[in-house]
Amino acid sequence: MNEQQQLIKDTLSRLLTDLCTPQEVDAAENGEWAGNLWQTLNETGLALAGVPETAGGSGGDLEDSLLVLHEAARFSAPVPLAEHFIAGLLLAEQGAVVGDAPTTIAVGDFEIDDALNLSGSAENVAFARWCGEIVLAARGTAGMKLCRIAVAETDLTPGLSVAGEPRDTISVSRQLDAANVFDAGDDIEHRIRLMGAATRSVMMAGALESTLEMSVQYSQERSQFGRSISKFQAIQHQLAVMAGEVAASTLAADCIKESFASLNEVDSAIGKARTGEAVSVCTDLAHGIHGAMGYTLEHSLNHRTRRLWCWRDEYGAEKEWQLLIGQKFVAGGADNLWATITDQS
């Protein structure tokens, strides 16, 4: 971590400690937009760290923005940072500018004709009702198009994820302005999927680290039979297993950060699959260590674990990415398998 990234991390820690309390997360899950948090992230330039200044971002490296996503996930920040970041990158490639209002990504079935009439729908659009714009990919007669549309110009059906965050269904049938339609490569949908998987992996790594820290702290504070439960061998074993899973997830996320610019498919697949596996193990152990207290909505452990369960399935669950990894490795033949596995640099 360089000096600038350490500054970002320290700044985020102070901001999120003050503005992203468990009470604020609960309020968001009850339908209250965390406007103060979003405004502060915007004003400090953290919402678009890593996005070129010419596109309305703060400049810097892509790793800066991935660090923001990682740290925000540690606090269960209920704002569309990942979606806004992806939208910013996609618009920057087109020479367009992303605004201050949050922008989300829709992955669905959309078509656009030569008169720029856009039609289609998408489910599970993250934070749609709280965003100003949506960026999406649509099939055109001359290839794929990248489109941006105001949320107010769509028909929106509210929905919620298991974490209590907006995952809305949108449908649209409207003519767009030419300034909001861009030529995109045929791989645009796959690129969005890779970006989504990569950002979700980084976010899961951050939330897993926080979950481990909470479990260690609780085990030291909770007493049973005259001593803290952290002294019991069974609890120590569970914490050790969690620590191993979290370490593997953190390493996978670090690899994704380093290769994000090239959107390396294998790195993204390994990262998403590995962190997804860790979620299953760590959330079970964390709730077990916390006992009955960990299953209550009053305890902030659930803010992490419910988001982890949601992020694990978004942009492809681990089994989907494991299948892709297997196909990639066997494509070169049995004689080259070991060389392919070990030469991932």
mmCIF file of C-alpha atoms in Angstrom:
data_model
loop_
_atom_site.group_PDB
_atom_site.id
_atom_site.type_symbol
_atom_site.label_atom_id
_atom_site.label_comp_id
_atom_site.label_asym_id
_atom_site.label_seq_id
_atom_site.Cartn_x
_atom_site.Cartn_y
_atom_site.Cartn_z
ATOM 1 C CA MET A 1 0.000 0.000 0.000
ATOM 2 C CA ASN A 2 1.545 3.297 -1.094
ATOM 3 C CA GLU A 3 1.333 6.584 0.788
ATOM 4 C CA GLN A 4 -1.741 7.801 -1.104
ATOM 5 C CA GLN A 5 -3.607 4.559 -0.510
ATOM 6 C CA GLN A 6 -2.743 4.643 3.182
ATOM 7 C CA LEU A 7 -4.208 8.155 3.301
ATOM 8 C CA ILE A 8 -7.360 6.921 1.578
ATOM 9 C CA LYS A 9 -7.669 4.059 4.042
ATOM 10 C CA ASP A 10 -7.190 6.294 7.081
ATOM 11 C CA THR A 11 -9.612 8.917 5.768
ATOM 12 C CA LEU A 12 -12.249 6.306 5.009
ATOM 13 C CA SER A 13 -11.879 4.736 8.425
ATOM 14 C CA ARG A 14 -12.577 8.056 10.141
ATOM 15 C CA LEU A 15 -15.473 8.955 7.840
ATOM 16 C CA LEU A 16 -17.174 5.589 8.013
ATOM 17 C CA THR A 17 -16.747 5.308 11.767
ATOM 18 C CA ASP A 18 -18.676 8.583 12.107
ATOM 19 C CA LEU A 19 -21.172 8.300 9.230
ATOM 20 C CA CYS A 20 -21.760 4.584 8.768
ATOM 21 C CA THR A 21 -22.794 3.470 12.232
ATOM 22 C CA PRO A 22 -24.957 0.371 12.769
ATOM 23 C CA GLN A 23 -27.884 2.739 13.289
ATOM 24 C CA GLU A 24 -27.313 4.313 9.855
ATOM 25 C CA VAL A 25 -27.179 0.889 8.217
ATOM 26 C CA ASP A 26 -30.407 -0.106 9.961
ATOM 27 C CA ALA A 27 -32.035 3.124 8.778
ATOM 28 C CA ALA A 28 -31.022 2.378 5.200
ATOM 29 C CA GLU A 29 -32.521 -1.097 5.437
ATOM 30 C CA ASN A 30 -35.733 0.575 6.603
ATOM 31 C CA GLY A 31 -35.829 2.632 3.401
ATOM 32 C CA GLU A 32 -33.869 5.763 4.326
ATOM 33 C CA TRP A 33 -31.268 6.835 1.769
ATOM 34 C CA ALA A 34 -27.841 7.472 3.327
ATOM 35 C CA GLY A 35 -27.596 10.857 1.650
ATOM 36 C CA ASN A 36 -25.167 12.387 4.111
ATOM 37 C CA LEU A 37 -22.743 9.505 3.667
ATOM 38 C CA TRP A 38 -22.946 9.693 -0.124
ATOM 39 C CA GLN A 39 -22.489 13.468 -0.166
ATOM 40 C CA THR A 40 -19.399 13.190 2.027
ATOM 41 C CA LEU A 41 -17.883 10.465 -0.152
ATOM 42 C CA ASN A 42 -18.545 12.644 -3.197
ATOM 43 C CA GLU A 43 -17.127 15.813 -1.691
ATOM 44 C CA THR A 44 -13.943 14.047 -0.605
ATOM 45 C CA GLY A 45 -13.518 12.508 -4.057
ATOM 46 C CA LEU A 46 -13.721 8.967 -2.698
ATOM 47 C CA ALA A 47 -16.852 7.951 -4.606
ATOM 48 C CA LEU A 48 -14.950 8.110 -7.908
ATOM 49 C CA ALA A 49 -11.353 7.536 -6.877
ATOM 50 C CA GLY A 50 -9.510 5.915 -9.756
ATOM 51 C CA VAL A 51 -11.847 7.319 -12.432
ATOM 52 C CA PRO A 52 -10.205 9.899 -14.758
ATOM 53 C CA GLU A 53 -10.780 13.547 -13.887
ATOM 54 C CA THR A 54 -11.922 14.179 -17.477
ATOM 55 C CA ALA A 55 -14.865 11.867 -16.767
ATOM 56 C CA GLY A 56 -15.794 13.590 -13.519
ATOM 57 C CA GLY A 57 -13.676 11.345 -11.325
ATOM 58 C CA SER A 58 -10.909 12.082 -8.865
ATOM 59 C CA GLY A 59 -8.077 10.537 -10.877
ATOM 60 C CA GLY A 60 -5.524 8.197 -9.357
ATOM 61 C CA ASP A 61 -5.102 4.463 -9.829
ATOM 62 C CA LEU A 62 -7.829 1.869 -10.221
ATOM 63 C CA GLU A 63 -6.491 0.228 -7.070
ATOM 64 C CA ASP A 64 -7.487 3.384 -5.176
ATOM 65 C CA SER A 65 -11.149 2.865 -5.985
ATOM 66 C CA LEU A 66 -10.995 -0.861 -5.249
ATOM 67 C CA LEU A 67 -9.505 0.051 -1.872
ATOM 68 C CA VAL A 68 -12.502 2.314 -1.254
ATOM 69 C CA LEU A 69 -14.865 -0.579 -2.043
ATOM 70 C CA HIS A 70 -12.898 -2.898 0.240
ATOM 71 C CA GLU A 71 -12.978 -0.506 3.196
ATOM 72 C CA ALA A 72 -16.617 0.521 2.673
ATOM 73 C CA ALA A 73 -17.619 -3.149 2.777
ATOM 74 C CA ARG A 74 -15.943 -3.502 6.167
ATOM 75 C CA PHE A 75 -18.557 -1.047 7.461
ATOM 76 C CA SER A 76 -21.489 -2.387 5.373
ATOM 77 C CA ALA A 77 -21.855 1.033 3.721
ATOM 78 C CA PRO A 78 -25.378 1.053 2.188
ATOM 79 C CA VAL A 79 -24.484 3.058 -0.950
ATOM 80 C CA PRO A 80 -23.837 1.974 -4.584
ATOM 81 C CA LEU A 81 -20.095 2.619 -4.658
ATOM 82 C CA ALA A 82 -19.295 -0.414 -6.823
ATOM 83 C CA GLU A 83 -22.026 0.354 -9.352
ATOM 84 C CA HIS A 84 -21.078 4.042 -9.511
ATOM 85 C CA PHE A 85 -17.423 3.082 -10.045
ATOM 86 C CA ILE A 86 -18.215 0.648 -12.878
ATOM 87 C CA ALA A 87 -20.526 3.175 -14.531
ATOM 88 C CA GLY A 88 -17.820 5.824 -14.239
ATOM 89 C CA LEU A 89 -15.253 3.603 -15.953
ATOM 90 C CA LEU A 90 -17.631 2.672 -18.765
ATOM 91 C CA LEU A 91 -18.639 6.278 -19.388
ATOM 92 C CA ALA A 92 -15.010 7.425 -19.211
ATOM 93 C CA GLU A 93 -14.175 5.034 -22.058
ATOM 94 C CA GLN A 94 -16.787 6.858 -24.139
ATOM 95 C CA GLY A 95 -15.528 10.328 -23.277
ATOM 96 C CA ALA A 96 -18.641 10.971 -21.171
ATOM 97 C CA VAL A 97 -18.862 12.445 -17.678
ATOM 98 C CA VAL A 98 -20.508 10.778 -14.695
ATOM 99 C CA GLY A 99 -22.465 13.074 -12.392
ATOM 100 C CA ASP A 100 -22.481 13.502 -8.629
ATOM 101 C CA ALA A 101 -25.769 11.630 -8.223
ATOM 102 C CA PRO A 102 -25.276 7.887 -7.753
ATOM 103 C CA THR A 103 -25.371 5.842 -10.952
ATOM 104 C CA THR A 104 -26.113 2.124 -11.051
ATOM 105 C CA ILE A 105 -25.693 -0.725 -13.537
ATOM 106 C CA ALA A 106 -28.519 -2.785 -15.027
ATOM 107 C CA VAL A 107 -27.815 -6.234 -16.474
ATOM 108 C CA GLY A 108 -30.832 -7.500 -18.360
ATOM 109 C CA ASP A 109 -32.435 -7.899 -21.777
ATOM 110 C CA PHE A 110 -32.425 -4.603 -23.678
ATOM 111 C CA GLU A 111 -32.708 -3.666 -27.356
ATOM 112 C CA ILE A 112 -32.275 -0.352 -29.137
ATOM 113 C CA ASP A 113 -33.260 0.413 -32.727
ATOM 114 C CA ASP A 114 -31.816 2.854 -35.246
ATOM 115 C CA ALA A 115 -34.167 5.584 -34.018
ATOM 116 C CA LEU A 116 -32.671 5.109 -30.526
ATOM 117 C CA ASN A 117 -35.828 3.597 -29.071
ATOM 118 C CA LEU A 118 -34.689 1.604 -26.045
ATOM 119 C CA SER A 119 -36.818 -1.215 -24.659
ATOM 120 C CA GLY A 120 -36.297 -4.040 -22.219
ATOM 121 C CA SER A 121 -36.091 -4.898 -18.550
ATOM 122 C CA ALA A 122 -33.719 -6.008 -15.814
ATOM 123 C CA GLU A 123 -34.135 -7.500 -12.366
ATOM 124 C CA ASN A 124 -32.056 -7.014 -9.212
ATOM 125 C CA VAL A 125 -30.771 -3.571 -10.172
ATOM 126 C CA ALA A 126 -28.756 -2.457 -7.158
ATOM 127 C CA PHE A 127 -29.986 0.707 -5.416
ATOM 128 C CA ALA A 128 -31.973 1.770 -8.510
ATOM 129 C CA ARG A 129 -34.612 3.745 -6.608
ATOM 130 C CA TRP A 130 -31.904 5.827 -4.904
ATOM 131 C CA CYS A 131 -29.889 6.536 -8.063
ATOM 132 C CA GLY A 132 -30.130 9.312 -10.599
ATOM 133 C CA GLU A 133 -29.094 7.319 -13.677
ATOM 134 C CA ILE A 134 -28.696 3.764 -14.934
ATOM 135 C CA VAL A 135 -26.029 2.540 -17.350
ATOM 136 C CA LEU A 136 -26.846 -0.591 -19.360
ATOM 137 C CA ALA A 137 -25.888 -2.565 -22.457
ATOM 138 C CA ALA A 138 -28.409 -2.994 -25.282
ATOM 139 C CA ARG A 139 -28.426 -4.920 -28.537
ATOM 140 C CA GLY A 140 -28.578 -2.671 -31.594
ATOM 141 C CA THR A 141 -28.944 -3.446 -35.266
ATOM 142 C CA ALA A 142 -25.273 -2.571 -35.786
ATOM 143 C CA GLY A 143 -23.904 -4.138 -32.613
ATOM 144 C CA MET A 144 -23.963 -3.574 -28.877
ATOM 145 C CA LYS A 145 -24.621 -0.135 -27.435
ATOM 146 C CA LEU A 146 -23.896 1.371 -24.045
ATOM 147 C CA CYS A 147 -26.819 3.487 -22.869
ATOM 148 C CA ARG A 148 -27.463 5.815 -19.973
ATOM 149 C CA ILE A 149 -30.955 6.693 -18.856
ATOM 150 C CA ALA A 150 -32.470 8.588 -15.952
ATOM 151 C CA VAL A 151 -34.115 6.373 -13.346
ATOM 152 C CA ALA A 152 -37.138 8.677 -13.520
ATOM 153 C CA GLU A 153 -37.616 7.587 -17.150
ATOM 154 C CA THR A 154 -38.030 3.916 -16.221
ATOM 155 C CA ASP A 155 -40.832 1.935 -14.657
ATOM 156 C CA LEU A 156 -39.494 0.682 -11.338
ATOM 157 C CA THR A 157 -40.774 -2.122 -9.143
ATOM 158 C CA PRO A 158 -39.132 -2.079 -5.694
ATOM 159 C CA GLY A 159 -37.378 -5.174 -4.414
ATOM 160 C CA LEU A 160 -34.944 -6.037 -1.622
ATOM 161 C CA SER A 161 -31.929 -8.276 -1.291
ATOM 162 C CA VAL A 162 -31.412 -10.602 1.656
ATOM 163 C CA ALA A 163 -29.336 -7.748 3.103
ATOM 164 C CA GLY A 164 -32.312 -5.400 3.015
ATOM 165 C CA GLU A 165 -30.769 -3.271 0.251
ATOM 166 C CA PRO A 166 -32.688 -2.175 -2.874
ATOM 167 C CA ARG A 167 -32.573 -4.695 -5.704
ATOM 168 C CA ASP A 168 -35.239 -3.280 -7.973
ATOM 169 C CA THR A 169 -36.793 -4.390 -11.246
ATOM 170 C CA ILE A 170 -36.784 -1.795 -14.010
ATOM 171 C CA SER A 171 -38.421 -1.731 -17.424
ATOM 172 C CA VAL A 172 -38.037 0.904 -20.105
ATOM 173 C CA SER A 173 -39.629 1.836 -23.409
ATOM 174 C CA ARG A 174 -38.338 5.254 -24.385
ATOM 175 C CA GLN A 175 -36.425 7.084 -27.088
ATOM 176 C CA LEU A 176 -32.982 8.194 -25.949
ATOM 177 C CA ASP A 177 -30.988 11.249 -26.879
ATOM 178 C CA ALA A 178 -28.001 10.492 -29.122
ATOM 179 C CA ALA A 179 -25.676 11.925 -26.458
ATOM 180 C CA ASN A 180 -26.643 9.040 -24.174
ATOM 181 C CA VAL A 181 -25.982 6.190 -26.606
ATOM 182 C CA PHE A 182 -22.475 4.929 -27.333
ATOM 183 C CA ASP A 183 -20.993 2.240 -29.537
ATOM 184 C CA ALA A 184 -19.699 -0.650 -27.440
ATOM 185 C CA GLY A 185 -17.848 -3.827 -28.301
ATOM 186 C CA ASP A 186 -19.667 -7.120 -28.568
ATOM 187 C CA ASP A 187 -18.039 -8.155 -25.301
ATOM 188 C CA ILE A 188 -19.545 -5.295 -23.274
ATOM 189 C CA GLU A 189 -21.918 -7.553 -21.312
ATOM 190 C CA HIS A 190 -19.081 -9.932 -20.470
ATOM 191 C CA ARG A 191 -16.883 -7.013 -19.400
ATOM 192 C CA ILE A 192 -19.604 -5.710 -17.083
ATOM 193 C CA ARG A 193 -19.944 -9.193 -15.604
ATOM 194 C CA LEU A 194 -16.183 -9.379 -14.999
ATOM 195 C CA MET A 195 -16.167 -5.913 -13.410
ATOM 196 C CA GLY A 196 -19.095 -6.879 -11.219
ATOM 197 C CA ALA A 197 -17.500 -10.150 -10.140
ATOM 198 C CA ALA A 198 -14.192 -8.428 -9.398
ATOM 199 C CA THR A 199 -15.741 -5.654 -7.318
ATOM 200 C CA ARG A 200 -17.952 -8.102 -5.416
ATOM 201 C CA SER A 201 -14.856 -10.181 -4.596
ATOM 202 C CA VAL A 202 -13.059 -7.145 -3.205
ATOM 203 C CA MET A 203 -16.127 -6.201 -1.184
ATOM 204 C CA MET A 204 -16.508 -9.726 0.205
ATOM 205 C CA ALA A 205 -12.862 -9.730 1.262
ATOM 206 C CA GLY A 206 -13.413 -6.511 3.207
ATOM 207 C CA ALA A 207 -16.580 -7.751 4.900
ATOM 208 C CA LEU A 208 -14.918 -11.069 5.759
ATOM 209 C CA GLU A 209 -12.047 -9.259 7.467
ATOM 210 C CA SER A 210 -14.539 -7.277 9.526
ATOM 211 C CA THR A 211 -16.476 -10.437 10.391
ATOM 212 C CA LEU A 212 -13.299 -12.088 11.682
ATOM 213 C CA GLU A 213 -12.409 -9.043 13.777
ATOM 214 C CA MET A 214 -15.894 -8.976 15.307
ATOM 215 C CA SER A 215 -15.707 -12.692 16.115
ATOM 216 C CA VAL A 216 -12.316 -12.375 17.793
ATOM 217 C CA GLN A 217 -13.496 -9.402 19.846
ATOM 218 C CA TYR A 218 -16.720 -11.103 20.908
ATOM 219 C CA SER A 219 -14.900 -14.298 21.911
ATOM 220 C CA GLN A 220 -12.646 -12.247 24.172
ATOM 221 C CA GLU A 221 -15.531 -10.352 25.767
ATOM 222 C CA ARG A 222 -17.987 -13.251 26.230
ATOM 223 C CA SER A 223 -17.395 -15.274 29.390
ATOM 224 C CA GLN A 224 -18.541 -18.814 30.114
ATOM 225 C CA PHE A 225 -17.647 -20.997 33.095
ATOM 226 C CA GLY A 226 -15.546 -18.210 34.556
ATOM 227 C CA ARG A 227 -13.363 -17.389 31.557
ATOM 228 C CA SER A 228 -13.660 -15.857 28.110
ATOM 229 C CA ILE A 229 -14.757 -18.280 25.426
ATOM 230 C CA SER A 230 -11.618 -17.392 23.437
ATOM 231 C CA LYS A 231 -9.753 -19.640 25.896
ATOM 232 C CA PHE A 232 -11.688 -22.723 24.773
ATOM 233 C CA GLN A 233 -9.920 -24.907 22.239
ATOM 234 C CA ALA A 234 -13.021 -25.375 20.087
ATOM 235 C CA ILE A 235 -13.438 -21.595 19.698
ATOM 236 C CA GLN A 236 -9.730 -21.152 18.995
ATOM 237 C CA HIS A 237 -9.973 -23.768 16.257
ATOM 238 C CA GLN A 238 -12.966 -22.038 14.705
ATOM 239 C CA LEU A 239 -11.187 -18.682 14.748
ATOM 240 C CA ALA A 240 -8.104 -20.260 13.182
ATOM 241 C CA VAL A 241 -10.196 -21.704 10.352
ATOM 242 C CA MET A 242 -11.821 -18.309 9.802
ATOM 243 C CA ALA A 243 -8.426 -16.605 9.761
ATOM 244 C CA GLY A 244 -7.179 -18.984 7.082
ATOM 245 C CA GLU A 245 -10.239 -18.395 4.904
ATOM 246 C CA VAL A 246 -10.011 -14.629 5.321
ATOM 247 C CA ALA A 247 -6.306 -14.635 4.466
ATOM 248 C CA ALA A 248 -7.005 -16.580 1.262
ATOM 249 C CA SER A 249 -9.819 -14.185 0.342
ATOM 250 C CA THR A 250 -7.647 -11.142 0.980
ATOM 251 C CA LEU A 251 -4.908 -12.562 -1.258
ATOM 252 C CA ALA A 252 -7.451 -13.300 -3.998
ATOM 253 C CA ALA A 253 -8.792 -9.746 -3.750
ATOM 254 C CA ASP A 254 -5.264 -8.327 -3.929
ATOM 255 C CA CYS A 255 -4.642 -10.271 -7.137
ATOM 256 C CA ILE A 256 -7.848 -8.854 -8.591
ATOM 257 C CA LYS A 257 -6.790 -5.322 -7.704
ATOM 258 C CA GLU A 258 -3.492 -5.794 -9.527
ATOM 259 C CA SER A 259 -5.099 -7.193 -12.689
ATOM 260 C CA PHE A 260 -8.314 -5.164 -12.762
ATOM 261 C CA ALA A 261 -7.125 -2.839 -15.535
ATOM 262 C CA SER A 262 -6.805 -5.761 -17.946
ATOM 263 C CA LEU A 263 -9.929 -7.510 -16.618
ATOM 264 C CA ASN A 264 -8.080 -10.817 -16.489
ATOM 265 C CA GLU A 265 -10.841 -13.396 -16.730
ATOM 266 C CA VAL A 266 -9.067 -16.158 -14.824
ATOM 267 C CA ASP A 267 -8.063 -13.842 -11.961
ATOM 268 C CA SER A 268 -11.636 -12.572 -11.670
ATOM 269 C CA ALA A 269 -13.004 -16.114 -11.768
ATOM 270 C CA ILE A 270 -10.583 -17.412 -9.132
ATOM 271 C CA GLY A 271 -11.209 -14.411 -6.905
ATOM 272 C CA LYS A 272 -14.995 -14.690 -7.071
ATOM 273 C CA ALA A 273 -14.967 -18.448 -6.543
ATOM 274 C CA ARG A 274 -12.489 -18.356 -3.657
ATOM 275 C CA THR A 275 -14.162 -15.554 -1.746
ATOM 276 C CA GLY A 276 -17.546 -17.190 -2.329
ATOM 277 C CA GLU A 277 -16.261 -20.403 -0.749
ATOM 278 C CA ALA A 278 -14.917 -18.456 2.218
ATOM 279 C CA VAL A 279 -18.285 -16.790 2.775
ATOM 280 C CA SER A 280 -20.002 -20.118 3.394
ATOM 281 C CA VAL A 281 -17.390 -21.198 5.937
ATOM 282 C CA CYS A 282 -16.856 -17.896 7.736
ATOM 283 C CA THR A 283 -20.475 -16.835 8.136
ATOM 284 C CA ASP A 284 -21.392 -20.197 9.671
ATOM 285 C CA LEU A 285 -18.469 -20.012 12.090
ATOM 286 C CA ALA A 286 -19.027 -16.353 12.951
ATOM 287 C CA HIS A 287 -22.663 -16.932 13.884
ATOM 288 C CA GLY A 288 -21.683 -20.039 15.825
ATOM 289 C CA ILE A 289 -19.068 -18.141 17.824
ATOM 290 C CA HIS A 290 -21.519 -15.334 18.569
ATOM 291 C CA GLY A 291 -24.199 -17.829 19.574
ATOM 292 C CA ALA A 292 -27.792 -16.653 19.850
ATOM 293 C CA MET A 293 -26.657 -13.016 19.983
ATOM 294 C CA GLY A 294 -25.256 -13.271 16.453
ATOM 295 C CA TYR A 295 -28.633 -14.216 15.018
ATOM 296 C CA THR A 296 -30.404 -11.111 16.266
ATOM 297 C CA LEU A 297 -30.935 -8.090 14.024
ATOM 298 C CA GLU A 298 -29.775 -5.904 16.904
ATOM 299 C CA HIS A 299 -26.217 -7.183 16.530
ATOM 300 C CA SER A 300 -24.277 -5.659 13.630
ATOM 301 C CA LEU A 301 -22.751 -9.011 12.654
ATOM 302 C CA ASN A 302 -25.804 -9.538 10.463
ATOM 303 C CA HIS A 303 -24.958 -6.400 8.473
ATOM 304 C CA ARG A 304 -21.849 -8.188 7.216
ATOM 305 C CA THR A 305 -23.107 -11.730 6.858
ATOM 306 C CA ARG A 306 -26.316 -10.891 5.004
ATOM 307 C CA ARG A 307 -24.394 -8.742 2.528
ATOM 308 C CA LEU A 308 -21.852 -11.503 2.095
ATOM 309 C CA TRP A 309 -24.623 -13.956 1.212
ATOM 310 C CA CYS A 310 -25.998 -11.466 -1.304
ATOM 311 C CA TRP A 311 -22.655 -10.567 -2.922
ATOM 312 C CA ARG A 312 -21.654 -14.239 -3.137
ATOM 313 C CA ASP A 313 -24.474 -14.886 -5.630
ATOM 314 C CA GLU A 314 -24.323 -11.645 -7.614
ATOM 315 C CA TYR A 315 -22.444 -11.683 -10.934
ATOM 316 C CA GLY A 316 -22.175 -15.460 -10.766
ATOM 317 C CA ALA A 317 -21.959 -17.821 -7.805
ATOM 318 C CA GLU A 318 -18.751 -19.760 -7.154
ATOM 319 C CA LYS A 319 -19.873 -22.874 -9.064
ATOM 320 C CA GLU A 320 -20.286 -20.877 -12.276
ATOM 321 C CA TRP A 321 -16.799 -19.413 -11.997
ATOM 322 C CA GLN A 322 -15.295 -22.763 -10.972
ATOM 323 C CA LEU A 323 -16.642 -24.253 -14.192
ATOM 324 C CA LEU A 324 -15.004 -21.480 -16.220
ATOM 325 C CA ILE A 325 -11.695 -22.007 -14.385
ATOM 326 C CA GLY A 326 -11.786 -25.719 -15.124
ATOM 327 C CA GLN A 327 -12.529 -25.131 -18.789
ATOM 328 C CA LYS A 328 -9.662 -22.659 -19.086
ATOM 329 C CA PHE A 329 -7.149 -24.989 -17.472
ATOM 330 C CA VAL A 330 -8.067 -28.125 -19.427
ATOM 331 C CA ALA A 331 -8.268 -26.322 -22.770
ATOM 332 C CA GLY A 332 -4.494 -26.555 -23.188
ATOM 333 C CA GLY A 333 -4.437 -30.299 -22.758
ATOM 334 C CA ALA A 334 -3.227 -32.620 -20.008
ATOM 335 C CA ASP A 335 0.464 -32.187 -20.831
ATOM 336 C CA ASN A 336 0.276 -28.428 -20.223
ATOM 337 C CA LEU A 337 -2.040 -28.459 -17.186
ATOM 338 C CA TRP A 338 0.618 -27.974 -14.502
ATOM 339 C CA ALA A 339 2.386 -25.241 -16.462
ATOM 340 C CA THR A 340 -0.921 -23.452 -17.011
ATOM 341 C CA ILE A 341 -1.849 -23.596 -13.326
ATOM 342 C CA THR A 342 1.523 -22.397 -12.066
ATOM 343 C CA ASP A 343 2.052 -19.699 -14.708
ATOM 344 C CA GLN A 344 -0.655 -17.248 -13.629
ATOM 345 C CA SER A 345 1.592 -14.206 -13.299
#
